[in-house]
N, CA, C and O atoms as a printed pandas DataFrame, in Angstrom:
     atom_number atom_name residue_name chain_id  residue_number  x_coord  y_coord  z_coord
0              1         N          MET        A               1  -18.176   27.260  -37.402
1              2        CA          MET        A               1  -18.997   27.076  -36.216
2              3         C          MET        A               1  -19.113   25.599  -35.873
3              4         O          MET        A               1  -18.968   25.214  -34.713
4              5         N          TYR        A               2  -19.375   24.771  -36.882
5              6        CA          TYR        A               2  -19.514   23.329  -36.684
6              7         C          TYR        A               2  -18.203   22.736  -36.190
7              8         O          TYR        A               2  -18.183   21.877  -35.308
8              9         N          ARG        A               3  -17.106   23.211  -36.779
9             10        CA          ARG        A               3  -15.790   22.700  -36.397
10            11         C          ARG        A               3  -15.463   23.064  -34.942
11            12         O          ARG        A               3  -14.891   22.246  -34.221
12            13         N          ALA        A               4  -15.803   24.235  -34.517
13            14        CA          ALA        A               4  -15.552   24.669  -33.143
14            15         C          ALA        A               4  -16.348   23.826  -32.151
15            16         O          ALA        A               4  -15.872   23.510  -31.061
16            17         N          SER        A               5  -17.573   23.467  -32.552
17            18        CA          SER        A               5  -18.397   22.622  -31.676
18            19         C          SER        A               5  -17.775   21.237  -31.517
19            20         O          SER        A               5  -17.767   20.676  -30.422
20            21         N          ILE        A               6  -17.257   20.692  -32.610
21            22        CA          ILE        A               6  -16.603   19.372  -32.563
22            23         C          ILE        A               6  -15.362   19.439  -31.677
23            24         O          ILE        A               6  -15.124   18.538  -30.874
24            25         N          ILE        A               7  -14.583   20.488  -31.817
25            26        CA          ILE        A               7  -13.365   20.639  -31.011
26            27         C          ILE        A               7  -13.729   20.779  -29.533
27            28         O          ILE        A               7  -13.090   20.167  -28.677
28            29         N          ALA        A               8  -14.741   21.574  -29.233
29            30        CA          ALA        A               8  -15.159   21.759  -27.843
30            31         C          ALA        A               8  -15.674   20.450  -27.251
31            32         O          ALA        A               8  -15.355   20.112  -26.111
32            33         N          LEU        A               9  -16.467   19.717  -28.022
33            34        CA          LEU        A               9  -16.988   18.437  -27.547
34            35         C          LEU        A               9  -15.858   17.448  -27.288
35            36         O          LEU        A               9  -15.861   16.738  -26.283
36            37         N          THR        A              10  -14.904   17.408  -28.193
37            38        CA          THR        A              10  -13.747   16.519  -28.027
38            39         C          THR        A              10  -12.949   16.906  -26.784
39            40         O          THR        A              10  -12.504   16.035  -26.036
40            41         N          ALA        A              11  -12.769   18.195  -26.565
41            42        CA          ALA        A              11  -12.030   18.661  -25.386
42            43         C          ALA        A              11  -12.734   18.250  -24.097
43            44         O          ALA        A              11  -12.088   17.798  -23.152
44            45         N          PHE        A              12  -14.056   18.407  -24.056
45            46        CA          PHE        A              12  -14.811   18.009  -22.865
46            47         C          PHE        A              12  -14.715   16.509  -22.621
47            48         O          PHE        A              12  -14.615   16.073  -21.474
48            49         N          MET        A              13  -14.745   15.721  -23.685
49            50        CA          MET        A              13  -14.641   14.266  -23.540
50            51         C          MET        A              13  -13.268   13.876  -22.996
51            52         O          MET        A              13  -13.153   13.000  -22.138
52            53         N          LEU        A              14  -12.231   14.537  -23.507
53            54        CA          LEU        A              14  -10.876   14.239  -23.036
54            55         C          LEU        A              14  -10.685   14.662  -21.588
55            56         O          LEU        A              14   -9.991   13.975  -20.837
56            57         N          MET        A              15  -11.281   15.772  -21.179
57            58        CA          MET        A              15  -11.181   16.195  -19.777
58            59         C          MET        A              15  -11.856   15.177  -18.874
59            60         O          MET        A              15  -11.369   14.907  -17.776
60            61         N          GLY        A              16  -12.964   14.613  -19.317
61            62        CA          GLY        A              16  -13.648   13.580  -18.535
62            63         C          GLY        A              16  -12.777   12.359  -18.354
63            64         O          GLY        A              16  -12.732   11.777  -17.270
64            65         N          CYS        A              17  -12.081   11.964  -19.416
65            66        CA          CYS        A              17  -11.182   10.809  -19.318
66            67         C          CYS        A              17  -10.045   11.086  -18.358
67            68         O          CYS        A              17   -9.627   10.199  -17.614
68            69         N          GLY        A              18   -9.544   12.302  -18.368
69            70        CA          GLY        A              18   -8.461   12.665  -17.457
70            71         C          GLY        A              18   -8.903   12.609  -16.008
71            72         O          GLY        A              18   -8.147   12.166  -15.142
72            73         N          ALA        A              19  -10.118   13.053  -15.738
73            74        CA          ALA        A              19  -10.632   13.022  -14.372
74            75         C          ALA        A              19  -10.799   11.587  -13.902
75            76         O          ALA        A              19  -10.484   11.260  -12.758
76            77         N          GLU        A              20  -11.295   10.733  -14.785
77            78        CA          GLU        A              20  -11.466    9.327  -14.421
78            79         C          GLU        A              20  -10.110    8.675  -14.162
79            80         O          GLU        A              20   -9.962    7.892  -13.225
80            81         N          THR        A              21   -9.138    8.996  -14.984
81            82        CA          THR        A              21   -7.792    8.448  -14.801
82            83         C          THR        A              21   -7.196    8.918  -13.483
83            84         O          THR        A              21   -6.572    8.136  -12.766
84            85         N          ALA        A              22   -7.385   10.192  -13.162
85            86        CA          ALA        A              22   -6.851   10.722  -11.907
86            87         C          ALA        A              22   -7.519   10.059  -10.708
87            88         O          ALA        A              22   -6.855    9.750   -9.719
88            89         N          THR        A              23   -8.827    9.840  -10.792
89            90        CA          THR        A              23   -9.549    9.176   -9.700
90            91         C          THR        A              23   -9.066    7.755   -9.529
91            92         O          THR        A              23   -8.858    7.291   -8.408
92            93         N          THR        A              24   -8.885    7.062  -10.646
93            94        CA          THR        A              24   -8.399    5.676  -10.593
94            95         C          THR        A              24   -6.997    5.627   -9.993
95            96         O          THR        A              24   -6.701    4.760   -9.172
96            97         N          ALA        A              25   -6.140    6.554  -10.400
97            98        CA          ALA        A              25   -4.779    6.593   -9.867
98            99         C          ALA        A              25   -4.788    6.866   -8.367
99           100         O          ALA        A              25   -4.007    6.275   -7.621
100          101         N          ALA        A              26   -5.667    7.755   -7.925
101          102        CA          ALA        A              26   -5.750    8.060   -6.492
102          103         C          ALA        A              26   -6.229    6.850   -5.709
103          104         O          ALA        A              26   -5.731    6.576   -4.617
104          105         N          THR        A              27   -7.196    6.125   -6.262
105          106        CA          THR        A              27   -7.714    4.926   -5.595
106          107         C          THR        A              27   -6.635    3.861   -5.495
107          108         O          THR        A              27   -6.461    3.238   -4.448
108          109         N          VAL        A              28   -5.913    3.655   -6.588
109          110        CA          VAL        A              28   -4.826    2.662   -6.586
110          111         C          VAL        A              28   -3.740    3.083   -5.602
111          112         O          VAL        A              28   -3.187    2.247   -4.888
112          113         N          GLY        A              29   -3.439    4.365   -5.567
113          114        CA          GLY        A              29   -2.426    4.869   -4.636
114          115         C          GLY        A              29   -2.821    4.638   -3.188
115          116         O          GLY        A              29   -1.990    4.248   -2.367
116          117         N          ALA        A              30   -4.089    4.876   -2.872
117          118        CA          ALA        A              30   -4.565    4.654   -1.503
118          119         C          ALA        A              30   -4.507    3.182   -1.138
119          120         O          ALA        A              30   -4.150    2.830   -0.014
120          121         N          ALA        A              31   -4.858    2.321   -2.087
121          122        CA          ALA        A              31   -4.811    0.882   -1.826
122          123         C          ALA        A              31   -3.374    0.421   -1.602
123          124         O          ALA        A              31   -3.118   -0.400   -0.720
124          125         N          LYS        A              32   -2.446    0.935   -2.383
125          126        CA          LYS        A              32   -1.033    0.575   -2.218
126          127         C          LYS        A              32   -0.501    1.060   -0.872
127          128         O          LYS        A              32    0.273    0.362   -0.217
128          129         N          LYS        A              33   -0.920    2.258   -0.463
129          130        CA          LYS        A              33   -0.481    2.790    0.832
130          131         C          LYS        A              33   -0.959    1.884    1.957
131          132         O          LYS        A              33   -0.202    1.578    2.879
132          133         N          LEU        A              34   -2.214    1.456    1.882
133          134        CA          LEU        A              34   -2.760    0.561    2.893
134          135         C          LEU        A              34   -2.012   -0.769    2.894
135          136         O          LEU        A              34   -1.712   -1.317    3.954
136          137         N          GLU        A              35   -1.713   -1.285    1.701
137          138        CA          GLU        A              35   -0.975   -2.546    1.589
138          139         C          GLU        A              35    0.412   -2.419    2.211
139          140         O          GLU        A              35    0.874   -3.337    2.889
140          141         N          ILE        A              36    1.072   -1.300    1.988
141          142        CA          ILE        A              36    2.402   -1.076    2.569
142          143         C          ILE        A              36    2.322   -0.991    4.087
143          144         O          ILE        A              36    3.164   -1.553    4.787
144          145         N          GLU        A              37    1.316   -0.294    4.597
145          146        CA          GLU        A              37    1.156   -0.174    6.055
146          147         C          GLU        A              37    0.898   -1.538    6.682
147          148         O          GLU        A              37    1.451   -1.850    7.737
148          149         N          GLN        A              38    0.068   -2.349    6.046
149          150        CA          GLN        A              38   -0.209   -3.683    6.569
150          151         C          GLN        A              38    1.045   -4.552    6.525
151          152         O          GLN        A              38    1.309   -5.321    7.449
152          153         N          GLY        A              39    1.809   -4.424    5.455
153          154        CA          GLY        A              39    3.062   -5.169    5.350
154          155         C          GLY        A              39    4.050   -4.759    6.425
155          156         O          GLY        A              39    4.761   -5.596    6.980
156          157         N          ARG        A              40    4.089   -3.472    6.714
157          158        CA          ARG        A              40    4.993   -2.966    7.753
158          159         C          ARG        A              40    4.597   -3.520    9.127
159          160         O          ARG        A              40    5.457   -3.908    9.918
160          161         N          LYS        A              41    3.284   -3.555    9.405
161          162        CA          LYS        A              41    2.809   -4.103   10.683
162          163         C          LYS        A              41    3.142   -5.583   10.791
163          164         O          LYS        A              41    3.566   -6.057   11.845
164          165         N          THR        A              42    2.950   -6.305    9.701
165          166        CA          THR        A              42    3.266   -7.738    9.699
166          167         C          THR        A              42    4.753   -7.952    9.943
167          168         O          THR        A              42    5.140   -8.841   10.702
168          169         N          MET        A              43    5.590   -7.136    9.299
169          170        CA          MET        A              43    7.037   -7.257    9.472
170          171         C          MET        A              43    7.429   -6.982   10.925
171          172         O          MET        A              43    8.285   -7.674   11.477
172          173         N          GLU        A              44    6.813   -5.985   11.541
173          174        CA          GLU        A              44    7.114   -5.679   12.943
174          175         C          GLU        A              44    6.717   -6.840   13.852
175          176         O          GLU        A              44    7.444   -7.172   14.788
176          177         N          GLN        A              45    5.562   -7.462   13.578
177          178        CA          GLN        A              45    5.124   -8.606   14.381
178          179         C          GLN        A              45    6.089   -9.774   14.233
179          180         O          GLN        A              45    6.425  -10.437   15.214
180          181         N          VAL        A              46    6.531  -10.022   13.010
181          182        CA          VAL        A              46    7.470  -11.130   12.769
182          183         C          VAL        A              46    8.792  -10.844   13.478
183          184         O          VAL        A              46    9.367  -11.735   14.104
184          185         N          GLN        A              47    9.276   -9.602   13.383
185          186        CA          GLN        A              47   10.531   -9.252   14.061
186          187         C          GLN        A              47   10.406   -9.426   15.570
187          188         O          GLN        A              47   11.350   -9.871   16.223
188          189         N          GLN        A              48    9.254   -9.081   16.125
189          190        CA          GLN        A              48    9.041   -9.246   17.560
190          191         C          GLN        A              48    9.071  -10.724   17.930
191          192         O          GLN        A              48    9.682  -11.103   18.929
192          193         N          LYS        A              49    8.412  -11.561   17.128
193          194        CA          LYS        A              49    8.401  -12.998   17.414
194          195         C          LYS        A              49    9.785  -13.610   17.270
195          196         O          LYS        A              49   10.158  -14.497   18.038
196          197         N          VAL        A              50   10.547  -13.140   16.288
197          198        CA          VAL        A              50   11.918  -13.636   16.128
198          199         C          VAL        A              50   12.748  -13.238   17.341
199          200         O          VAL        A              50   13.535  -14.040   17.844
200          201         N          GLY        A              51   12.580  -12.015   17.812
201          202        CA          GLY        A              51   13.308  -11.562   19.003
202          203         C          GLY        A              51   12.957  -12.393   20.229
203          204         O          GLY        A              51   13.835  -12.756   21.012
204          205         N          GLU        A              52   11.673  -12.693   20.393
205          206        CA          GLU        A              52   11.246  -13.531   21.517
206          207         C          GLU        A              52   11.843  -14.933   21.400
207          208         O          GLU        A              52   12.277  -15.511   22.396
208          209         N          SER        A              53   11.864  -15.469   20.198
209          210        CA          SER        A              53   12.439  -16.807   19.995
210          211         C          SER        A              53   13.925  -16.812   20.304
211          212         O          SER        A              53   14.442  -17.759   20.897
212          213         N          MET        A              54   14.613  -15.740   19.894
213          214        CA          MET        A              54   16.053  -15.658   20.167
214          215         C          MET        A              54   16.309  -15.609   21.669
215          216         O          MET        A              54   17.250  -16.236   22.157
216          217         N          GLN        A              55   15.488  -14.876   22.401
217          218        CA          GLN        A              55   15.642  -14.806   23.853
218          219         C          GLN        A              55   15.414  -16.170   24.480
219          220         O          GLN        A              55   16.152  -16.572   25.380
220          221         N          GLN        A              56   14.405  -16.882   24.015
221          222        CA          GLN        A              56   14.124  -18.214   24.555
222          223         C          GLN        A              56   15.277  -19.165   24.269
223          224         O          GLN        A              56   15.635  -19.989   25.111
224          225         N          MET        A              57   15.860  -19.047   23.069
225          226        CA          MET        A              57   16.981  -19.926   22.723
226          227         C          MET        A              57   18.193  -19.628   23.600
227          228         O          MET        A              57   18.921  -20.543   23.986
228          229         N          GLN        A              58   18.412  -18.358   23.914
229          230        CA          GLN        A              58   19.537  -17.972   24.757
230          231         C          GLN        A              58   19.326  -18.402   26.194
231          232         O          GLN        A              58   20.288  -18.693   26.905
232          233         N          GLN        A              59   18.069  -18.446   26.630
233          234        CA          GLN        A              59   17.772  -18.828   27.996
234          235         C          GLN        A              59   17.712  -20.353   28.173
235          236         O          GLN        A              59   17.794  -20.844   29.299
236          237         N          ALA        A              60   17.574  -21.085   27.103
237          238        CA          ALA        A              60   17.417  -22.544   27.182
238          239         C          ALA        A              60   18.614  -23.221   27.862
239          240         O          ALA        A              60   18.400  -24.070   28.727
240          241         N          PRO        A              61   19.858  -22.888   27.514
241          242        CA          PRO        A              61   20.983  -23.546   28.187
242          243         C          PRO        A              61   20.990  -23.287   29.701
243          244         O          PRO        A              61   21.335  -24.172   30.484
244          245         N          ALA        A              62   20.612  -22.086   30.101
245          246        CA          ALA        A              62   20.580  -21.768   31.531
246          247         C          ALA        A              62   19.517  -22.585   32.232
247          248         O          ALA        A              62   19.723  -23.038   33.358
248          249         N          ARG        A              63   18.392  -22.777   31.586
249          250        CA          ARG        A              63   17.322  -23.595   32.181
250          251         C          ARG        A              63   17.729  -25.066   32.262
251          252         O          ARG        A              63   17.387  -25.766   33.215
252          253         N          ALA        A              64   18.456  -25.515   31.259
253          254        CA          ALA        A              64   18.873  -26.917   31.242
254          255         C          ALA        A              64   19.897  -27.197   32.352
255          256         O          ALA        A              64   19.953  -28.305   32.885
256          257         N          ALA        A              65   20.688  -26.204   32.689
257          258        CA          ALA        A              65   21.701  -26.364   33.726
258          259         C          ALA        A              65   21.069  -26.409   35.111
259          260         O          ALA        A              65   21.661  -26.952   36.043
260          261         N          ASP        A              66   19.875  -25.846   35.255
261          262        CA          ASP        A              66   19.227  -25.815   36.579
262          263         C          ASP        A              66   18.659  -27.126   36.955
263          264         O          ASP        A              66   18.084  -27.262   38.035
């Protein structure tokens, strides 16, 4: 009887640790997803600015000729 109580208590403690680990993993996963989305937005903004700069560079000779 005593041994069964120890085993049950140990099992409950281990289940608690698993739940905490799963919660922590979910939180880290959500943070990483947000970080990736922000990085993607930043990359799109940089690509847009590079495209605008390239257009300005291509138009510069035409403006200089005028």
